[in-house]
GROMACS .gro file of N, CA and C in nm:
model
  264
    1UNK      N    1   0.205  -0.306  -0.805
    1UNK     CA    2   0.088  -0.261  -0.733
    1UNK      C    3   0.131  -0.185  -0.608
    2UNK      N    4   0.230  -0.239  -0.539
    2UNK     CA    5   0.279  -0.172  -0.419
    2UNK      C    6   0.337  -0.036  -0.451
    3UNK      N    7   0.409  -0.026  -0.561
    3UNK     CA    8   0.467   0.103  -0.600
    3UNK      C    9   0.357   0.203  -0.632
    4UNK      N   10   0.252   0.159  -0.700
    4UNK     CA   11   0.141   0.249  -0.731
    4UNK      C   12   0.073   0.299  -0.605
    5UNK      N   13   0.059   0.213  -0.507
    5UNK     CA   14  -0.008   0.250  -0.383
    5UNK      C   15   0.073   0.350  -0.300
    6UNK      N   16   0.202   0.361  -0.327
    6UNK     CA   17   0.285   0.454  -0.252
    6UNK      C   18   0.264   0.598  -0.298
    7UNK      N   19   0.208   0.615  -0.415
    7UNK     CA   20   0.185   0.749  -0.467
    7UNK      C   21   0.062   0.812  -0.404
    8UNK      N   22   0.030   0.931  -0.453
    8UNK     CA   23  -0.088   1.001  -0.403
    8UNK      C   24  -0.213   0.923  -0.442
    9UNK      N   25  -0.306   0.912  -0.350
    9UNK     CA   26  -0.422   0.826  -0.369
    9UNK      C   27  -0.502   0.858  -0.495
   10UNK      N   28  -0.510   0.985  -0.532
   10UNK     CA   29  -0.589   1.020  -0.650
   10UNK      C   30  -0.523   0.976  -0.781
   11UNK      N   31  -0.398   0.930  -0.773
   11UNK     CA   32  -0.329   0.887  -0.895
   11UNK      C   33  -0.300   0.737  -0.899
   12UNK      N   34  -0.349   0.664  -0.803
   12UNK     CA   35  -0.323   0.519  -0.799
   12UNK      C   36  -0.379   0.451  -0.923
   13UNK      N   37  -0.502   0.482  -0.962
   13UNK     CA   38  -0.560   0.420  -1.081
   13UNK      C   39  -0.484   0.460  -1.207
   14UNK      N   40  -0.433   0.582  -1.211
   14UNK     CA   41  -0.351   0.623  -1.325
   14UNK      C   42  -0.226   0.536  -1.335
   15UNK      N   43  -0.169   0.506  -1.222
   15UNK     CA   44  -0.051   0.421  -1.217
   15UNK      C   45  -0.084   0.280  -1.264
   16UNK      N   46  -0.198   0.228  -1.221
   16UNK     CA   47  -0.240   0.095  -1.265
   16UNK      C   48  -0.258   0.093  -1.417
   17UNK      N   49  -0.322   0.197  -1.471
   17UNK     CA   50  -0.340   0.204  -1.617
   17UNK      C   51  -0.205   0.207  -1.688
   18UNK      N   52  -0.114   0.283  -1.633
   18UNK     CA   53   0.019   0.291  -1.693
   18UNK      C   54   0.090   0.157  -1.693
   19UNK      N   55   0.073   0.081  -1.588
   19UNK     CA   56   0.135  -0.051  -1.581
   19UNK      C   57   0.079  -0.144  -1.688
   20UNK      N   58  -0.053  -0.141  -1.706
   20UNK     CA   59  -0.115  -0.224  -1.810
   20UNK      C   60  -0.064  -0.181  -1.947
   21UNK      N   61  -0.057  -0.052  -1.971
   21UNK     CA   62  -0.006  -0.003  -2.099
   21UNK      C   63   0.138  -0.049  -2.121
   22UNK      N   64   0.219  -0.043  -2.017
   22UNK     CA   65   0.357  -0.088  -2.027
   22UNK      C   66   0.364  -0.236  -2.066
   23UNK      N   67   0.289  -0.320  -1.994
   23UNK     CA   68   0.292  -0.464  -2.024
   23UNK      C   69   0.249  -0.490  -2.167
   24UNK      N   70   0.142  -0.427  -2.211
   24UNK     CA   71   0.091  -0.451  -2.346
   24UNK      C   72   0.184  -0.395  -2.453
   25UNK      N   73   0.236  -0.276  -2.430
   25UNK     CA   74   0.317  -0.210  -2.532
   25UNK      C   75   0.456  -0.271  -2.545
   26UNK      N   76   0.505  -0.335  -2.442
   26UNK     CA   77   0.638  -0.394  -2.450
   26UNK      C   78   0.636  -0.543  -2.480
   27UNK      N   79   0.526  -0.610  -2.447
   27UNK     CA   80   0.520  -0.754  -2.464
   27UNK      C   81   0.423  -0.798  -2.573
   28UNK      N   82   0.332  -0.711  -2.614
   28UNK     CA   83   0.230  -0.743  -2.714
   28UNK      C   84   0.158  -0.874  -2.681
   29UNK      N   85   0.141  -0.896  -2.552
   29UNK     CA   86   0.075  -1.016  -2.503
   29UNK      C   87   0.001  -0.976  -2.375
   30UNK      N   88  -0.118  -1.028  -2.359
   30UNK     CA   89  -0.201  -0.987  -2.246
   30UNK      C   90  -0.172  -1.063  -2.117
   31UNK      N   91  -0.086  -1.160  -2.120
   31UNK     CA   92  -0.063  -1.246  -2.003
   31UNK      C   93  -0.030  -1.171  -1.875
   32UNK      N   94   0.077  -1.093  -1.877
   32UNK     CA   95   0.117  -1.022  -1.754
   32UNK      C   96   0.018  -0.913  -1.717
   33UNK      N   97  -0.038  -0.847  -1.818
   33UNK     CA   98  -0.138  -0.744  -1.789
   33UNK      C   99  -0.261  -0.806  -1.724
   34UNK      N  100  -0.300  -0.923  -1.771
   34UNK     CA  101  -0.415  -0.993  -1.714
   34UNK      C  102  -0.387  -1.031  -1.568
   35UNK      N  103  -0.270  -1.084  -1.541
   35UNK     CA  104  -0.231  -1.118  -1.404
   35UNK      C  105  -0.231  -0.994  -1.316
   36UNK      N  106  -0.179  -0.885  -1.369
   36UNK     CA  107  -0.173  -0.760  -1.295
   36UNK      C  108  -0.314  -0.713  -1.258
   37UNK      N  109  -0.403  -0.708  -1.357
   37UNK     CA  110  -0.539  -0.660  -1.331
   37UNK      C  111  -0.612  -0.749  -1.231
   38UNK      N  112  -0.586  -0.876  -1.236
   38UNK     CA  113  -0.649  -0.969  -1.142
   38UNK      C  114  -0.603  -0.941  -0.999
   39UNK      N  115  -0.480  -0.890  -0.985
   39UNK     CA  116  -0.422  -0.868  -0.852
   39UNK      C  117  -0.447  -0.729  -0.794
   40UNK      N  118  -0.489  -0.632  -0.877
   40UNK     CA  119  -0.511  -0.498  -0.822
   40UNK      C  120  -0.630  -0.502  -0.727
   41UNK      N  121  -0.642  -0.404  -0.638
   41UNK     CA  122  -0.755  -0.401  -0.546
   41UNK      C  123  -0.888  -0.406  -0.621
   42UNK      N  124  -0.986  -0.469  -0.561
   42UNK     CA  125  -1.115  -0.493  -0.625
   42UNK      C  126  -1.177  -0.366  -0.684
   43UNK      N  127  -1.163  -0.255  -0.616
   43UNK     CA  128  -1.222  -0.130  -0.663
   43UNK      C  129  -1.159  -0.075  -0.789
   44UNK      N  130  -1.044  -0.125  -0.826
   44UNK     CA  131  -0.972  -0.078  -0.945
   44UNK      C  132  -0.974  -0.178  -1.060
   45UNK      N  133  -1.029  -0.295  -1.038
   45UNK     CA  134  -1.021  -0.401  -1.140
   45UNK      C  135  -1.095  -0.367  -1.268
   46UNK      N  136  -1.215  -0.314  -1.256
   46UNK     CA  137  -1.291  -0.285  -1.378
   46UNK      C  138  -1.216  -0.186  -1.466
   47UNK      N  139  -1.165  -0.080  -1.408
   47UNK     CA  140  -1.088   0.018  -1.483
   47UNK      C  141  -0.963  -0.047  -1.543
   48UNK      N  142  -0.898  -0.132  -1.467
   48UNK     CA  143  -0.778  -0.200  -1.514
   48UNK      C  144  -0.810  -0.287  -1.636
   49UNK      N  145  -0.917  -0.365  -1.628
   49UNK     CA  146  -0.954  -0.451  -1.740
   49UNK      C  147  -1.004  -0.372  -1.860
   50UNK      N  148  -1.067  -0.258  -1.835
   50UNK     CA  149  -1.108  -0.172  -1.946
   50UNK      C  150  -0.983  -0.120  -2.019
   51UNK      N  151  -0.882  -0.084  -1.943
   51UNK     CA  152  -0.756  -0.039  -2.003
   51UNK      C  153  -0.692  -0.153  -2.081
   52UNK      N  154  -0.693  -0.271  -2.024
   52UNK     CA  155  -0.640  -0.388  -2.094
   52UNK      C  156  -0.711  -0.406  -2.227
   53UNK      N  157  -0.843  -0.394  -2.226
   53UNK     CA  158  -0.919  -0.406  -2.351
   53UNK      C  159  -0.879  -0.301  -2.453
   54UNK      N  160  -0.858  -0.179  -2.407
   54UNK     CA  161  -0.819  -0.074  -2.501
   54UNK      C  162  -0.683  -0.102  -2.563
   55UNK      N  163  -0.592  -0.157  -2.484
   55UNK     CA  164  -0.457  -0.186  -2.536
   55UNK      C  165  -0.456  -0.310  -2.624
   56UNK      N  166  -0.530  -0.413  -2.587
   56UNK     CA  167  -0.534  -0.532  -2.670
   56UNK      C  168  -0.600  -0.498  -2.803
   57UNK      N  169  -0.696  -0.406  -2.800
   57UNK     CA  170  -0.759  -0.361  -2.923
   57UNK      C  171  -0.664  -0.289  -3.016
   58UNK      N  172  -0.559  -0.232  -2.961
   58UNK     CA  173  -0.459  -0.163  -3.044
   58UNK      C  174  -0.356  -0.258  -3.103
   59UNK      N  175  -0.325  -0.364  -3.032
   59UNK     CA  176  -0.219  -0.454  -3.080
   59UNK      C  177  -0.274  -0.579  -3.149
   60UNK      N  178  -0.405  -0.598  -3.145
   60UNK     CA  179  -0.467  -0.715  -3.207
   60UNK      C  180  -0.581  -0.668  -3.296
   61UNK      N  181  -0.569  -0.692  -3.425
   61UNK     CA  182  -0.673  -0.646  -3.517
   61UNK      C  183  -0.784  -0.748  -3.535
   62UNK      N  184  -0.760  -0.871  -3.498
   62UNK     CA  185  -0.859  -0.977  -3.513
   62UNK      C  186  -0.956  -0.971  -3.396
   63UNK      N  187  -1.081  -0.940  -3.425
   63UNK     CA  188  -1.182  -0.924  -3.319
   63UNK      C  189  -1.200  -1.052  -3.237
   64UNK      N  190  -1.189  -1.168  -3.300
   64UNK     CA  191  -1.203  -1.294  -3.227
   64UNK      C  192  -1.093  -1.309  -3.123
   65UNK      N  193  -0.972  -1.265  -3.156
   65UNK     CA  194  -0.860  -1.271  -3.060
   65UNK      C  195  -0.885  -1.177  -2.943
   66UNK      N  196  -0.937  -1.059  -2.973
   66UNK     CA  197  -0.971  -0.963  -2.866
   66UNK      C  198  -1.075  -1.024  -2.774
   67UNK      N  199  -1.177  -1.084  -2.831
   67UNK     CA  200  -1.282  -1.146  -2.751
   67UNK      C  201  -1.228  -1.261  -2.666
   68UNK      N  202  -1.136  -1.339  -2.721
   68UNK     CA  203  -1.075  -1.448  -2.645
   68UNK      C  204  -1.000  -1.395  -2.523
   69UNK      N  205  -0.922  -1.290  -2.543
   69UNK     CA  206  -0.847  -1.230  -2.433
   69UNK      C  207  -0.945  -1.177  -2.328
   70UNK      N  208  -1.044  -1.104  -2.371
   70UNK     CA  209  -1.139  -1.044  -2.277
   70UNK      C  210  -1.221  -1.150  -2.204
   71UNK      N  211  -1.254  -1.257  -2.271
   71UNK     CA  212  -1.329  -1.364  -2.206
   71UNK      C  213  -1.250  -1.420  -2.087
   72UNK      N  214  -1.118  -1.422  -2.099
   72UNK     CA  215  -1.032  -1.470  -1.990
   72UNK      C  216  -1.037  -1.378  -1.868
   73UNK      N  217  -1.092  -1.258  -1.883
   73UNK     CA  218  -1.104  -1.165  -1.772
   73UNK      C  219  -1.220  -1.201  -1.680
   74UNK      N  220  -1.293  -1.306  -1.712
   74UNK     CA  221  -1.400  -1.354  -1.624
   74UNK      C  222  -1.507  -1.250  -1.598
   75UNK      N  223  -1.527  -1.216  -1.472
   75UNK     CA  224  -1.630  -1.120  -1.433
   75UNK      C  225  -1.608  -0.982  -1.493
   76UNK      N  226  -1.489  -0.957  -1.541
   76UNK     CA  227  -1.457  -0.825  -1.597
   76UNK      C  228  -1.446  -0.827  -1.749
   77UNK      N  229  -1.498  -0.933  -1.810
   77UNK     CA  230  -1.493  -0.946  -1.957
   77UNK      C  231  -1.565  -0.830  -2.026
   78UNK      N  232  -1.679  -0.789  -1.971
   78UNK     CA  233  -1.755  -0.680  -2.033
   78UNK      C  234  -1.676  -0.549  -2.031
   79UNK      N  235  -1.606  -0.523  -1.922
   79UNK     CA  236  -1.525  -0.401  -1.913
   79UNK      C  237  -1.411  -0.408  -2.014
   80UNK      N  238  -1.350  -0.523  -2.028
   80UNK     CA  239  -1.242  -0.542  -2.124
   80UNK      C  240  -1.294  -0.518  -2.266
   81UNK      N  241  -1.406  -0.579  -2.301
   81UNK     CA  242  -1.464  -0.560  -2.435
   81UNK      C  243  -1.505  -0.416  -2.460
   82UNK      N  244  -1.556  -0.350  -2.356
   82UNK     CA  245  -1.594  -0.210  -2.370
   82UNK      C  246  -1.471  -0.126  -2.400
   83UNK      N  247  -1.361  -0.155  -2.332
   83UNK     CA  248  -1.237  -0.083  -2.360
   83UNK      C  249  -1.189  -0.105  -2.501
   84UNK      N  250  -1.199  -0.228  -2.548
   84UNK     CA  251  -1.155  -0.261  -2.684
   84UNK      C  252  -1.242  -0.193  -2.787
   85UNK      N  253  -1.369  -0.176  -2.757
   85UNK     CA  254  -1.463  -0.116  -2.853
   85UNK      C  255  -1.452   0.034  -2.859
   86UNK      N  256  -1.430   0.098  -2.746
   86UNK     CA  257  -1.434   0.244  -2.743
   86UNK      C  258  -1.301   0.308  -2.773
   87UNK      N  259  -1.192   0.237  -2.762
   87UNK     CA  260  -1.061   0.298  -2.780
   87UNK      C  261  -1.006   0.282  -2.921
   88UNK      N  262  -1.079   0.212  -3.008
   88UNK     CA  263  -1.031   0.192  -3.146
   88UNK      C  264  -1.103   0.282  -3.242
   0.00000   0.00000   0.00000
């Protein structure tokens, strides 16, 4: 998060999305990506969880598993599910 904030302000969210993609694409598990999205600044969380949803939707074909992961996003579950639905 600190490294992303050091870049140009208009690209901070792009950096956050890239981090989520990295965690999901290398670990095929939402754990670290979920922790990361929870820790990003409040104004970027919805976008972060939407990205998480899009990536979990790519690595998990079972819709119930996707819903379980997104439910763990708490207040951002809807953004996560929206990402999973629109990116597949």
